[in-house]
């Protein structure tokens, strides 16, 4: 059984904007700071024909609150910041007893040539 721990995380609102020349920008603005139960941290590597793709995964468990329910419903509009890195939400699991919500998040590292 893996050890889980509580750590500080920032929850950001993700918004998309367009600049004067038509380029799309992703803007993250702080919504709130909380402590989440952090577990199942893992780093994946997949090697395609000519490049390596690194992807990190982590699970954040938060209490069931109106804010986390909003995040669960509109998961593309929110992201986490943990250990100085931005993590996008890939999957959400609400506990049947409505006590907690677990967010599975990912972060892509740059693609590296083989």
mmCIF file of C-alpha atoms in Angstrom:
data_model
loop_
_atom_site.group_PDB
_atom_site.id
_atom_site.type_symbol
_atom_site.label_atom_id
_atom_site.label_comp_id
_atom_site.label_asym_id
_atom_site.label_seq_id
_atom_site.Cartn_x
_atom_site.Cartn_y
_atom_site.Cartn_z
ATOM 1 C CA UNK A 1 0.000 0.000 0.000
ATOM 2 C CA UNK A 2 1.396 3.364 -1.032
ATOM 3 C CA UNK A 3 1.716 6.205 1.419
ATOM 4 C CA UNK A 4 -0.423 9.268 0.754
ATOM 5 C CA UNK A 5 0.307 12.651 2.250
ATOM 6 C CA UNK A 6 -1.363 16.038 2.567
ATOM 7 C CA UNK A 7 0.287 18.875 0.688
ATOM 8 C CA UNK A 8 -0.590 22.434 -0.283
ATOM 9 C CA UNK A 9 -2.021 22.875 -3.786
ATOM 10 C CA UNK A 10 -3.336 25.879 -5.664
ATOM 11 C CA UNK A 11 -6.496 25.559 -7.723
ATOM 12 C CA UNK A 12 -6.442 27.752 -10.823
ATOM 13 C CA UNK A 13 -9.157 28.879 -13.198
ATOM 14 C CA UNK A 14 -8.178 28.194 -16.815
ATOM 15 C CA UNK A 15 -9.288 30.731 -19.383
ATOM 16 C CA UNK A 16 -8.472 31.058 -23.056
ATOM 17 C CA UNK A 17 -7.835 34.446 -24.596
ATOM 18 C CA UNK A 18 -6.813 35.703 -28.002
ATOM 19 C CA UNK A 19 -4.250 38.448 -28.522
ATOM 20 C CA UNK A 20 -4.219 41.207 -31.161
ATOM 21 C CA UNK A 21 -2.701 39.006 -33.862
ATOM 22 C CA UNK A 22 -5.024 36.056 -33.269
ATOM 23 C CA UNK A 23 -2.782 33.804 -31.181
ATOM 24 C CA UNK A 24 -4.539 31.792 -28.483
ATOM 25 C CA UNK A 25 -3.196 32.119 -24.944
ATOM 26 C CA UNK A 26 -4.027 29.986 -21.924
ATOM 27 C CA UNK A 27 -4.296 32.057 -18.750
ATOM 28 C CA UNK A 28 -4.235 30.506 -15.270
ATOM 29 C CA UNK A 29 -5.521 32.625 -12.394
ATOM 30 C CA UNK A 30 -5.518 31.552 -8.758
ATOM 31 C CA UNK A 31 -8.958 30.584 -7.434
ATOM 32 C CA UNK A 32 -8.069 29.196 -3.992
ATOM 33 C CA UNK A 33 -5.336 27.396 -2.055
ATOM 34 C CA UNK A 34 -6.053 24.201 -0.127
ATOM 35 C CA UNK A 35 -4.497 21.031 1.241
ATOM 36 C CA UNK A 36 -5.075 17.915 -0.815
ATOM 37 C CA UNK A 37 -4.292 14.293 -0.152
ATOM 38 C CA UNK A 38 -1.625 13.585 -2.791
ATOM 39 C CA UNK A 39 -1.207 9.994 -3.949
ATOM 40 C CA UNK A 40 -0.183 7.724 -6.823
ATOM 41 C CA UNK A 41 2.491 10.024 -8.253
ATOM 42 C CA UNK A 42 3.868 8.389 -11.382
ATOM 43 C CA UNK A 43 5.973 9.281 -14.395
ATOM 44 C CA UNK A 44 5.291 7.639 -17.744
ATOM 45 C CA UNK A 45 7.541 7.375 -20.749
ATOM 46 C CA UNK A 46 6.399 6.325 -24.191
ATOM 47 C CA UNK A 47 8.830 5.989 -27.056
ATOM 48 C CA UNK A 48 7.477 6.546 -30.527
ATOM 49 C CA UNK A 49 9.481 6.051 -33.696
ATOM 50 C CA UNK A 50 11.585 9.200 -33.417
ATOM 51 C CA UNK A 51 10.807 10.767 -30.057
ATOM 52 C CA UNK A 52 10.219 10.173 -26.380
ATOM 53 C CA UNK A 53 7.130 11.559 -24.667
ATOM 54 C CA UNK A 54 7.213 12.031 -20.905
ATOM 55 C CA UNK A 55 3.938 12.359 -19.018
ATOM 56 C CA UNK A 56 3.410 12.675 -15.279
ATOM 57 C CA UNK A 57 0.266 11.639 -13.361
ATOM 58 C CA UNK A 58 -0.900 12.371 -9.824
ATOM 59 C CA UNK A 59 -4.129 12.071 -7.829
ATOM 60 C CA UNK A 60 -5.444 14.845 -5.593
ATOM 61 C CA UNK A 61 -8.201 13.979 -3.123
ATOM 62 C CA UNK A 62 -10.219 16.928 -1.819
ATOM 63 C CA UNK A 63 -13.250 17.173 0.449
ATOM 64 C CA UNK A 64 -16.670 17.268 -1.206
ATOM 65 C CA UNK A 65 -17.538 21.002 -1.240
ATOM 66 C CA UNK A 66 -19.451 23.292 -3.612
ATOM 67 C CA UNK A 67 -16.121 24.392 -5.154
ATOM 68 C CA UNK A 68 -14.926 20.852 -5.818
ATOM 69 C CA UNK A 69 -18.312 19.870 -7.244
ATOM 70 C CA UNK A 70 -18.034 22.831 -9.640
ATOM 71 C CA UNK A 71 -14.558 21.615 -10.606
ATOM 72 C CA UNK A 72 -15.937 18.111 -11.120
ATOM 73 C CA UNK A 73 -18.685 19.299 -13.456
ATOM 74 C CA UNK A 74 -16.481 21.690 -15.482
ATOM 75 C CA UNK A 75 -13.096 20.006 -15.239
ATOM 76 C CA UNK A 76 -11.614 21.633 -18.378
ATOM 77 C CA UNK A 77 -11.973 25.052 -16.717
ATOM 78 C CA UNK A 78 -9.692 24.244 -13.761
ATOM 79 C CA UNK A 79 -6.125 23.150 -13.097
ATOM 80 C CA UNK A 80 -3.900 22.467 -10.100
ATOM 81 C CA UNK A 81 -0.516 23.946 -9.302
ATOM 82 C CA UNK A 82 1.611 21.616 -7.171
ATOM 83 C CA UNK A 83 5.373 21.682 -6.613
ATOM 84 C CA UNK A 84 5.635 24.633 -8.976
ATOM 85 C CA UNK A 85 4.118 22.741 -11.920
ATOM 86 C CA UNK A 86 0.707 23.059 -13.547
ATOM 87 C CA UNK A 87 -1.447 19.925 -13.659
ATOM 88 C CA UNK A 88 -4.549 19.578 -15.861
ATOM 89 C CA UNK A 89 -7.491 17.431 -14.772
ATOM 90 C CA UNK A 90 -7.896 14.202 -16.741
ATOM 91 C CA UNK A 91 -10.431 12.289 -14.657
ATOM 92 C CA UNK A 92 -12.731 12.888 -11.687
ATOM 93 C CA UNK A 93 -14.110 10.312 -9.230
ATOM 94 C CA UNK A 94 -16.727 11.351 -6.694
ATOM 95 C CA UNK A 95 -17.011 9.098 -3.648
ATOM 96 C CA UNK A 96 -20.398 7.417 -3.290
ATOM 97 C CA UNK A 97 -20.798 8.810 0.223
ATOM 98 C CA UNK A 98 -20.141 12.384 -1.050
ATOM 99 C CA UNK A 99 -17.267 12.874 1.371
ATOM 100 C CA UNK A 100 -14.455 13.349 -1.148
ATOM 101 C CA UNK A 101 -13.623 13.897 -4.804
ATOM 102 C CA UNK A 102 -10.463 12.508 -6.394
ATOM 103 C CA UNK A 103 -8.945 14.349 -9.351
ATOM 104 C CA UNK A 104 -6.517 12.435 -11.560
ATOM 105 C CA UNK A 105 -4.245 15.007 -13.165
ATOM 106 C CA UNK A 106 -1.530 14.968 -15.802
ATOM 107 C CA UNK A 107 1.359 17.123 -16.934
ATOM 108 C CA UNK A 108 3.165 16.715 -20.227
ATOM 109 C CA UNK A 109 6.870 17.293 -20.380
ATOM 110 C CA UNK A 110 8.485 18.428 -23.611
ATOM 111 C CA UNK A 111 8.957 15.817 -26.327
ATOM 112 C CA UNK A 112 12.594 14.757 -26.666
ATOM 113 C CA UNK A 113 14.184 13.280 -29.806
ATOM 114 C CA UNK A 114 15.465 9.698 -29.422
#
